[in-house]
CSV table of C-alpha atoms and ligand atoms in Angstrom, one decimal:
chain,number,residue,atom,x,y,z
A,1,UNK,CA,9.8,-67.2,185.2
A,2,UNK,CA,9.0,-63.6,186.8
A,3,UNK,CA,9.6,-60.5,184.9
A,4,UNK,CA,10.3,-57.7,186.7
A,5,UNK,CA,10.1,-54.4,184.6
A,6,UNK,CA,12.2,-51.6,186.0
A,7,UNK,CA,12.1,-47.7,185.2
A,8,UNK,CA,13.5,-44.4,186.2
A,9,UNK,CA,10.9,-41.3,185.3
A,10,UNK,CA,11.2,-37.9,185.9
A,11,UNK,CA,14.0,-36.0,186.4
A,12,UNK,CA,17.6,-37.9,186.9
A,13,UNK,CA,19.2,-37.9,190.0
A,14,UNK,CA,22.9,-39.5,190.8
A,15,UNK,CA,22.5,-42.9,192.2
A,16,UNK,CA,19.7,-43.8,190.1
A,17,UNK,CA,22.3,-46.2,187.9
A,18,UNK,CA,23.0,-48.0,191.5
A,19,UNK,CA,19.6,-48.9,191.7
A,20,UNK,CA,19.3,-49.9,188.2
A,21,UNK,CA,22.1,-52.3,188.6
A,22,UNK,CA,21.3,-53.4,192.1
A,23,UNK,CA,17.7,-54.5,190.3
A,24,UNK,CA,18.8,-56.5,187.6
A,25,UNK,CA,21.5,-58.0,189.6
A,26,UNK,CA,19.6,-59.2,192.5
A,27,UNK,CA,16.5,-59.9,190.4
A,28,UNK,CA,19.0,-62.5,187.5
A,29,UNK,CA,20.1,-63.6,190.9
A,30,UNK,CA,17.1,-64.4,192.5
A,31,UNK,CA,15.6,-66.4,189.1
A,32,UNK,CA,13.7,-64.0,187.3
A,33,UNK,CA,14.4,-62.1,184.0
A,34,UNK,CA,14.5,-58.2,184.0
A,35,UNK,CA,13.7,-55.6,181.7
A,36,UNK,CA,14.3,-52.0,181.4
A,37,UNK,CA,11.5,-49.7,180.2
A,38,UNK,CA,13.6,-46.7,178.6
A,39,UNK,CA,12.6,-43.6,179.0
A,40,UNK,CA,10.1,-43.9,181.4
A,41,UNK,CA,6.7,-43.4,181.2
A,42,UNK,CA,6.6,-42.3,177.9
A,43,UNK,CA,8.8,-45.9,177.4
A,44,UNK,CA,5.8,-48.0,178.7
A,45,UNK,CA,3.3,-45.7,176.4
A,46,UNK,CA,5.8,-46.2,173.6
A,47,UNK,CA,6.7,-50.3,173.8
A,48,UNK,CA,8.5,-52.1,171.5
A,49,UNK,CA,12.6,-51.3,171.1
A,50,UNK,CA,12.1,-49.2,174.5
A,51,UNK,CA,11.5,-52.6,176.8
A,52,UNK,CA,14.4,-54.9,177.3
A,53,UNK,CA,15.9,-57.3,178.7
A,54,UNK,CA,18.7,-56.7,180.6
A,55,UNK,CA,21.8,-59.1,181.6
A,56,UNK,CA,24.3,-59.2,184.1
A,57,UNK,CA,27.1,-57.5,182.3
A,58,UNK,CA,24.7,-55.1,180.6
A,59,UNK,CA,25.1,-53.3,184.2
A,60,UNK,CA,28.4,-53.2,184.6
A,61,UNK,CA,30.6,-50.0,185.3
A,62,UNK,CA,27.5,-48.0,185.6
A,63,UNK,CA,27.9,-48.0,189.5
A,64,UNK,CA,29.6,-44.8,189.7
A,65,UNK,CA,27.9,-43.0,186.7
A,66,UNK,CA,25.6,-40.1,187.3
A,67,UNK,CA,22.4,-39.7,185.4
A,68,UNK,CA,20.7,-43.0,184.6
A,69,UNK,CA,21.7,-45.0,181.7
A,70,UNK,CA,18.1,-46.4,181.0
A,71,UNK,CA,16.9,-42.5,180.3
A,72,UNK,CA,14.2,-40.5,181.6
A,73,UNK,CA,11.6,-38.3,180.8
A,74,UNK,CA,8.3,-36.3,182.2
A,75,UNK,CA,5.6,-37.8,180.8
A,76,UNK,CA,2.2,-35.6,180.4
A,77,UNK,CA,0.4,-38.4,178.3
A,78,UNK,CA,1.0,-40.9,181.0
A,79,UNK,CA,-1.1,-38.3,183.2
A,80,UNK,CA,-4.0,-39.3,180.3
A,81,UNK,CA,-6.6,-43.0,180.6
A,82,UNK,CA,-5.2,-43.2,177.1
A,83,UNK,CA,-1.7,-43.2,178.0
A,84,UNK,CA,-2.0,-45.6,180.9
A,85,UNK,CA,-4.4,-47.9,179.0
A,86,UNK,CA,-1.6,-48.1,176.9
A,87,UNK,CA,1.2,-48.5,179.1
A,88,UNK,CA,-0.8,-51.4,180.8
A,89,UNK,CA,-1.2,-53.2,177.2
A,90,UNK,CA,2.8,-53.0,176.2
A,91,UNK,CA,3.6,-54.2,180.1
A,92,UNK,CA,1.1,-57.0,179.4
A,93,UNK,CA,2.0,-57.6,176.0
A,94,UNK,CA,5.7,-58.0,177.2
A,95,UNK,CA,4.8,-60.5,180.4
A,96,UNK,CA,5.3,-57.8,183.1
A,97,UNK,CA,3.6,-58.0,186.1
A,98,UNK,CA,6.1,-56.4,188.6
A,99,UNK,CA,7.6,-53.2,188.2
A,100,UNK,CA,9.8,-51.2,190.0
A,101,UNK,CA,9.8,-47.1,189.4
A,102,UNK,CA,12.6,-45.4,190.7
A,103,UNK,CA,11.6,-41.6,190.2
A,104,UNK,CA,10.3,-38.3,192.4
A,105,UNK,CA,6.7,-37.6,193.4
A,106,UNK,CA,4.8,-37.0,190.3
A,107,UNK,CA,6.2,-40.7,188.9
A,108,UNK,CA,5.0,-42.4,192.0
A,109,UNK,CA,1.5,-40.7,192.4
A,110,UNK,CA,1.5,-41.8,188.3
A,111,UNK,CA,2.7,-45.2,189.2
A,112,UNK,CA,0.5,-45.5,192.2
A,113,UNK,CA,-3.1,-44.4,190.4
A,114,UNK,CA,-1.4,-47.1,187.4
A,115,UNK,CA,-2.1,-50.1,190.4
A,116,UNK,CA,-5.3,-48.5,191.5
A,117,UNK,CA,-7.1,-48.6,188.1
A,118,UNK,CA,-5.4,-51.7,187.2
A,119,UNK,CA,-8.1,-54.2,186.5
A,120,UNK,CA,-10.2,-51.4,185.2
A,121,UNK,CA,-7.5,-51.3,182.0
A,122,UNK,CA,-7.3,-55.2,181.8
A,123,UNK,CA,-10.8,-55.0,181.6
A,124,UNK,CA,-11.1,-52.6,179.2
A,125,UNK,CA,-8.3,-53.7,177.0
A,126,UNK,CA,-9.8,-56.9,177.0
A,127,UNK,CA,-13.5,-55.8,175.8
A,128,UNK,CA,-11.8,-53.3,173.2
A,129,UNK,CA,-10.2,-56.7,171.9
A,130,UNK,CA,-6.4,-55.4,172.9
A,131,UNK,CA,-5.3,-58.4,175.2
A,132,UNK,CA,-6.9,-61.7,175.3
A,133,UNK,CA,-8.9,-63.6,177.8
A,134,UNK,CA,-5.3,-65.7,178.4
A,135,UNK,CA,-2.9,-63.2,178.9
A,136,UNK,CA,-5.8,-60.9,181.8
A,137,UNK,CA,-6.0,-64.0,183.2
A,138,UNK,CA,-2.5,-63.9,183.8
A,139,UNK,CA,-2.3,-60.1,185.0
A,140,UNK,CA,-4.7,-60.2,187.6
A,141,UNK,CA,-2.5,-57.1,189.4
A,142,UNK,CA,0.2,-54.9,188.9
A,143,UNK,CA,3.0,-55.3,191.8
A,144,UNK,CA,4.6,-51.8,192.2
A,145,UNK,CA,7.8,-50.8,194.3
A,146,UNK,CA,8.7,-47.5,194.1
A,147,UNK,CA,12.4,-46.2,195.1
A,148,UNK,CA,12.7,-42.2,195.4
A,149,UNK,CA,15.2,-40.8,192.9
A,150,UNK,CA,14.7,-37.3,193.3
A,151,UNK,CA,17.4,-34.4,195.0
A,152,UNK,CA,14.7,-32.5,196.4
A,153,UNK,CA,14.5,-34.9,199.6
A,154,UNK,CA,10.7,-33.8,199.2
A,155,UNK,CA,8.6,-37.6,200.0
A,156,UNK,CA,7.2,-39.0,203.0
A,157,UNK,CA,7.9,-43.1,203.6
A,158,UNK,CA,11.9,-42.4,203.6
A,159,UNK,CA,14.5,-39.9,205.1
A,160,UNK,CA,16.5,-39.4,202.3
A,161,UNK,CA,16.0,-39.6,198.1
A,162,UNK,CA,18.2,-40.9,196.3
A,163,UNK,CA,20.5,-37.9,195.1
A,164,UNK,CA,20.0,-35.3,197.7
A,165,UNK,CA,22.9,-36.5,199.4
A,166,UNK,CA,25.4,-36.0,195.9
A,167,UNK,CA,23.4,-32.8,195.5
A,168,UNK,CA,24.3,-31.5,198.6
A,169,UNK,CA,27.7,-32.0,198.5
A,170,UNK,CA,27.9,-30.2,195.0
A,171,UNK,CA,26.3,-27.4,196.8
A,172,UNK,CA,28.5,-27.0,199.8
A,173,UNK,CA,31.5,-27.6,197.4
A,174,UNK,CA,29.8,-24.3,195.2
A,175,UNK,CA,29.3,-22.5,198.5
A,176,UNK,CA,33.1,-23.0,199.2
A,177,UNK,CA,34.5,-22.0,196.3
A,178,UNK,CA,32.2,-18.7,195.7
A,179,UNK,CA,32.7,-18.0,199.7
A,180,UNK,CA,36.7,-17.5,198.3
A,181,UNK,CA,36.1,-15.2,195.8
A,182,UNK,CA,33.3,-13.1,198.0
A,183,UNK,CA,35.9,-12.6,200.4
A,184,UNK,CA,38.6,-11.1,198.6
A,185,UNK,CA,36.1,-8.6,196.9
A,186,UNK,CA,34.1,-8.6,200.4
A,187,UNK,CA,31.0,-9.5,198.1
A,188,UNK,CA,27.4,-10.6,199.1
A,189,UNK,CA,26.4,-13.8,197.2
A,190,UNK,CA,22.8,-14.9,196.5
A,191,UNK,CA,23.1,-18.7,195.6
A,192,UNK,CA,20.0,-20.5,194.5
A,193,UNK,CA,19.5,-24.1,194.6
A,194,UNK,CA,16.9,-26.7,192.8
A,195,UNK,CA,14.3,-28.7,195.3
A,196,UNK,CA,10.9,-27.4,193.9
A,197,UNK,CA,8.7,-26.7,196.5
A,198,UNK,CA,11.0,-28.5,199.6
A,199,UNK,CA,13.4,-26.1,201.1
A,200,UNK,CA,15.9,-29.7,202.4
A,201,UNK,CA,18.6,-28.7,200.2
A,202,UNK,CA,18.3,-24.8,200.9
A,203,UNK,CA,18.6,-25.3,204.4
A,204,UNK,CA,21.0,-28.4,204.8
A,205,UNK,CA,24.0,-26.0,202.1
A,206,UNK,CA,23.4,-23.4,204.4
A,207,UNK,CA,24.1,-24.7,207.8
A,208,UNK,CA,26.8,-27.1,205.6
A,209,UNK,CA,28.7,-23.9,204.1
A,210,UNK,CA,27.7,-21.5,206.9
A,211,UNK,CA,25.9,-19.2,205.2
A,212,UNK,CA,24.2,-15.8,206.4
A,213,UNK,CA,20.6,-16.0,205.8
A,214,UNK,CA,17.9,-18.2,204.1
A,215,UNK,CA,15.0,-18.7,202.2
A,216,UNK,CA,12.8,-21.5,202.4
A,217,UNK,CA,9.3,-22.3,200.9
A,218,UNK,CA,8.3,-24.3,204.6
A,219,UNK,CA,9.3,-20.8,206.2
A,220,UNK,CA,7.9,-17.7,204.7
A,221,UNK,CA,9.5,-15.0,206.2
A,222,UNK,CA,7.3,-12.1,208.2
A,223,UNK,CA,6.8,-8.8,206.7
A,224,UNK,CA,10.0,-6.4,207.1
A,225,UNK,CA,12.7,-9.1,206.1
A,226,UNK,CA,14.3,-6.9,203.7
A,227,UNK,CA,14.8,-5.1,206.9
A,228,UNK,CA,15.9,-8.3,209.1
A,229,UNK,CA,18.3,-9.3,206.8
A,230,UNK,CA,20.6,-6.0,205.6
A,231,UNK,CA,20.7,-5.9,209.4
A,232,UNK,CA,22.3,-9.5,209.7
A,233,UNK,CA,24.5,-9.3,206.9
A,234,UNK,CA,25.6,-5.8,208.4
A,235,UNK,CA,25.9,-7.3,212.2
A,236,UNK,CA,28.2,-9.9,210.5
A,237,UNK,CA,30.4,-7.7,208.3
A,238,UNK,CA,30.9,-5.2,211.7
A,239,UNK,CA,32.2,-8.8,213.3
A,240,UNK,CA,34.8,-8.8,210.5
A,241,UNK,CA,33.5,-11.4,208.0
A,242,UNK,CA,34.6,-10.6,204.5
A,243,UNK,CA,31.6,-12.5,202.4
A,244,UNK,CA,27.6,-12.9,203.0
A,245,UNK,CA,26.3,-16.2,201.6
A,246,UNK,CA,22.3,-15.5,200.8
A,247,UNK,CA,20.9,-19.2,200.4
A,248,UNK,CA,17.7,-19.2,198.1
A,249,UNK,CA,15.6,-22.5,197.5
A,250,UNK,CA,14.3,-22.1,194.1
A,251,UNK,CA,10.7,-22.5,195.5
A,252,UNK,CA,10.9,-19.9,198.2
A,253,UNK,CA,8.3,-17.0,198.3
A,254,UNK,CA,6.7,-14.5,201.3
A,255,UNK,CA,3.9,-14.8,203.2
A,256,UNK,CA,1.4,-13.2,200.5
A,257,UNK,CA,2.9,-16.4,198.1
A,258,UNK,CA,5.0,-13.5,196.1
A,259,UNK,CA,7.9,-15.9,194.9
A,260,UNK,CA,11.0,-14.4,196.4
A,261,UNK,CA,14.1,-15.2,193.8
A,262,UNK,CA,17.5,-14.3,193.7
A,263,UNK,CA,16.5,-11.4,191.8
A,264,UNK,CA,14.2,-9.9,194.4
A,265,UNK,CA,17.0,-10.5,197.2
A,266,UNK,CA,19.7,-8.4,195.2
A,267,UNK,CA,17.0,-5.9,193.7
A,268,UNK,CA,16.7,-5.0,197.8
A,269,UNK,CA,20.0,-4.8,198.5
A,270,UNK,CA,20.7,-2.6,196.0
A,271,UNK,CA,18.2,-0.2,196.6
A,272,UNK,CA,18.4,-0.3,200.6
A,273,UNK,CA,21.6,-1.1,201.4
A,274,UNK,CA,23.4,0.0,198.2
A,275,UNK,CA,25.1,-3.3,197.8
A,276,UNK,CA,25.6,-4.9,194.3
A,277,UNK,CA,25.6,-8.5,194.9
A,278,UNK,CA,26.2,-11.7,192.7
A,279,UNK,CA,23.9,-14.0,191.8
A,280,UNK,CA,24.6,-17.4,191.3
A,281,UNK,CA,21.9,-19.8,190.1
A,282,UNK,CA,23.4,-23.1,190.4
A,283,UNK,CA,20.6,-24.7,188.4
A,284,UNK,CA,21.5,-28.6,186.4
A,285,UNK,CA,24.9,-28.7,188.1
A,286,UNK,CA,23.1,-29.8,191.6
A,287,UNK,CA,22.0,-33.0,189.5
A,288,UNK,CA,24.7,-34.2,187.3
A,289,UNK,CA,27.8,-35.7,187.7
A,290,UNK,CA,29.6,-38.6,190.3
A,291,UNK,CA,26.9,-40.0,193.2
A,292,UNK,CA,28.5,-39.9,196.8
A,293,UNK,CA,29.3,-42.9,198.3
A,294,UNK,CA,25.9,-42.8,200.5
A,295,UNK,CA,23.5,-42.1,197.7
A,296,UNK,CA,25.6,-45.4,195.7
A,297,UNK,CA,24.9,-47.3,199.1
A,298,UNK,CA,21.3,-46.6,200.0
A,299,UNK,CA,20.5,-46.9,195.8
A,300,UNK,CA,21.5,-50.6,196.3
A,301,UNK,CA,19.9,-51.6,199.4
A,302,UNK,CA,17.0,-50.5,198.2
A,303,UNK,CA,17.0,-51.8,194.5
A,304,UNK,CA,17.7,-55.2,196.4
A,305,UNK,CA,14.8,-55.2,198.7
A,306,UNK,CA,12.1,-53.2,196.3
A,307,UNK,CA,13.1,-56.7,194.1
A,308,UNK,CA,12.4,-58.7,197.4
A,309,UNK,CA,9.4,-57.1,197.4
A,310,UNK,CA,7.9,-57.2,193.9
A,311,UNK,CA,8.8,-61.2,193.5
A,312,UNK,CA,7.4,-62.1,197.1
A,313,UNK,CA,3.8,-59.9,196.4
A,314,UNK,CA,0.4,-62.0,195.4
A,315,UNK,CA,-2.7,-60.8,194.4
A,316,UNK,CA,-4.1,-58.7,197.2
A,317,UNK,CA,-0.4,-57.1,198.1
A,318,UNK,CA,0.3,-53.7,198.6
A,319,UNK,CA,2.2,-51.4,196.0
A,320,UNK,CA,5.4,-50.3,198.2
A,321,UNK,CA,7.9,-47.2,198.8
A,322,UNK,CA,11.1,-48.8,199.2
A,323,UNK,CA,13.1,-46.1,201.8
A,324,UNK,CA,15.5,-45.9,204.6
A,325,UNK,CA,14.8,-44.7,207.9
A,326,UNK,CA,17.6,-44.8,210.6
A,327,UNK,CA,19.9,-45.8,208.0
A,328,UNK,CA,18.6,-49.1,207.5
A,329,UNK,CA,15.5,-50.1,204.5
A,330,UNK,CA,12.4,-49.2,205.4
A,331,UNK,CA,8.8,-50.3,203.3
A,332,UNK,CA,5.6,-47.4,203.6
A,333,UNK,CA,2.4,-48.5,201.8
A,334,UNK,CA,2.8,-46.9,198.4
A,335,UNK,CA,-0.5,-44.9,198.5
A,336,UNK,CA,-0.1,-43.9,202.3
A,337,UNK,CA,3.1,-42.1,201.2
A,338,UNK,CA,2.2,-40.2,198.1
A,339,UNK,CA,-1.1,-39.2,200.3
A,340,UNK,CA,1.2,-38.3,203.2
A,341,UNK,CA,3.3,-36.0,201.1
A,342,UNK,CA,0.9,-34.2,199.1
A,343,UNK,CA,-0.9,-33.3,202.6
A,344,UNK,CA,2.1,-32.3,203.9
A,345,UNK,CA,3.3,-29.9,201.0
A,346,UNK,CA,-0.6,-28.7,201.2
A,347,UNK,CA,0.1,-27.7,204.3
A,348,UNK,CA,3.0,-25.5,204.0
A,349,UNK,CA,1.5,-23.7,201.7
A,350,UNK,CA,-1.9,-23.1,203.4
A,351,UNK,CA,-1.2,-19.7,205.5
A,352,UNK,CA,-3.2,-20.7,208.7
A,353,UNK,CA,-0.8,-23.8,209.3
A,354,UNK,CA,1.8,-21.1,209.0
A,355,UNK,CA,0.6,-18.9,211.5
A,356,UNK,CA,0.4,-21.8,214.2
A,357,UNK,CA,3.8,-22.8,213.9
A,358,UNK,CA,4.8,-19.5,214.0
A,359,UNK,CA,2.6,-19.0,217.6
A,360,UNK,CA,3.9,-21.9,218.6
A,361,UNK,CA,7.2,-20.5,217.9
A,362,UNK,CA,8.7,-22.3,215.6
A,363,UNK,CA,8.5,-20.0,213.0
B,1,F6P,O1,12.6,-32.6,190.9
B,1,F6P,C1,14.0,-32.4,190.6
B,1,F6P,C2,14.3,-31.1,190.0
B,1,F6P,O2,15.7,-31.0,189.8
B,1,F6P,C3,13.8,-29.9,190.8
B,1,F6P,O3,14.7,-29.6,191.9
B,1,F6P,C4,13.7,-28.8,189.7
B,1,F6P,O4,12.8,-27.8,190.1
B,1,F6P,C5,13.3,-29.6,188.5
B,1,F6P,O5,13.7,-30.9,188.7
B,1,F6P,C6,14.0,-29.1,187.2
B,1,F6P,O6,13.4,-29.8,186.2
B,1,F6P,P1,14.0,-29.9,184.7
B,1,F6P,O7,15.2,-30.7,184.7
B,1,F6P,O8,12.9,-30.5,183.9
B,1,F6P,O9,14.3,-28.5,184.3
């Protein structure tokens, strides 16, 4: 019988217990026994009482749960040959040969160098004496599906990440009820919000709450924003709005790569516009709590069809990203997408690529 091992690494994100479920549900369903790796990562490294199996019921009411039941964690020794040697021999030593990741972009580059190198362990493990001859024989790969649980929205090979959606609306429902208060005291408000170095959830809460001005780490602004903006939030106060939203994404900075935070934006109003704003840093509260009916949806399609994927791949078979495009599921060759994303946030930060979207005047 197949046995599908499934994890969530790195940080949480709400929908990730969909997936969960969906897995073990449609892999029981379609014959083969699943197990949960706790913890991640550092669950594989660890083995023993942090792989097991999983039943039907053991899923149950975990649909609408945020956070994912099956914990998480950032690994650092999983980065190690060590730590992978030895995640390869509890996966073996436990029968798994399929294995579906649900976690950001650091998991999935983890996860996709763990398929690469794979017979490289086996072989290893099997001179050093740690598997036998019978059980590499029957490991000749690793078949990986990766789902994106992440609310930064930040990975090629799928328009969404699982979360982003529930994170947004957290955010627009924090913009809402600060936007109250800032207008009875006719107060700026700098809000920052999570996404590392992708600006999706920066810029989607703004247009979503209607703020005043943004920062993103794709768009740098050009010298003389300090400037730019009191003269924005000025032009819409003479109009007769009552609060200024300032949206920051925690990873945006200026053209020289100078982080701009929260701090820096009310540090210049202060001194050149005289203004003392509020600050709030919205921080854990972006990740936690209820998913949204979309992030609950797409988290099952794509548990359903990552196990689709794993039980139908052979020797030979491509490790997958399991994503929607155009609101239906959508499979991207595992390595082309991690490749794809890296170059991509490589990219924004490179300061030539800047200028030429900026000539070409999208800047
Ligand atoms: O990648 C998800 C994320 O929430 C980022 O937006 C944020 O920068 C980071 O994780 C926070 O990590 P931690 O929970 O480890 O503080």
């Amino acid at each position: 019988m197949a046995r599908i091992g499934v994890m969530t690494s790195g940080g949480d994100a709400q929908g990730m217990n969909a997936a969960v479920r969906a897995i073990v549900r449609s892999g029981i369903h379609s014959g083969a026994e699943v197990f949960a790796i706790k913890e991640g990562w550092a669950g594989a490294i660890a083995g023993q009482d942090h792989i097991v199996q999983l039943g039907w019921s053991d899923v149950s009411g975990i649909l609408n749960k945020g956070g994912t039941v099956i914990g998480t964690a950032r690994s650092l020794e999983f980065m190690t040959r060590e730590g992978q040697l030895q995640a390869v021999a509890n996966l073996i030593a436990n029968g798994i040969d399929r294995l579906i990741v649900i976690g950001g972009d650091g998991s999935l580059t983890g996860s996709r160098q763990l398929c690469l190198s794979w017979s490289d362990y086996v072989e290893q493990l099997l001179s050093e004496g740690r598997i036998t001859s019978d059980q590499a024989a029957a490991h000749p790969a690793l078949h990986i599906a990766g789902i994106v649980g992440s609310i930064d929205n930040d990975m090629v090979g799928t328009d969404m990440t699982i979360g982003t959606d529930s994170a947004l609306h957290r955010i627009t429902e924090a913009i809402d009820a600060i936007s109250s208060t800032a207008e009875s005291h006719r107060r700026t408000f700098i809000i920052e919000v999570m996404g590392r170095r992708c600006g999706y959830l920066a810029l989607m809460s703004a247009i979503a709450g209607g703020a005043d001005y943004t920062f993103l780490p794709e768009s740098p602004p050009r010298d003389g924003w300090e400037e730019r903006m009191i003269d924005v939030l000025a032009r819409g106060r003479a109009a007769g709005r009552r609060d200024s939203i300032i949206m920051v994404a925690e990873g945006a900075a200026d053209r020289s790569g100078q982080p701009i935070t929260a701090t820096t934006i009310a540090q210049v109003l202060r001194e050149r516009a005289g203004e003392e704003a509020r600050i709030t840093i919205l921080g854990h509260v972006q990740r936690g709590g209820t998913p949204s009916a979309y992030d609950r949806w797409m988290a099952t399609a794509c548990g359903v069809e990552a196990v689709r994927r794993v039980l139908e791949a052979e020797p030979g078979s491509e490790p997958v990203l399991v994503g929607v495009h155009r609101d239906a599921v959508h499979t991207t060759p595992l390595v082309q997408a991690v490749e794809d994303t890296h170059r991509i946030a490589g990219l924004v930060a490179d300061a030539e690529y800047q200028a030429a979207v900026e000539a070409r005047g999208h800047g």
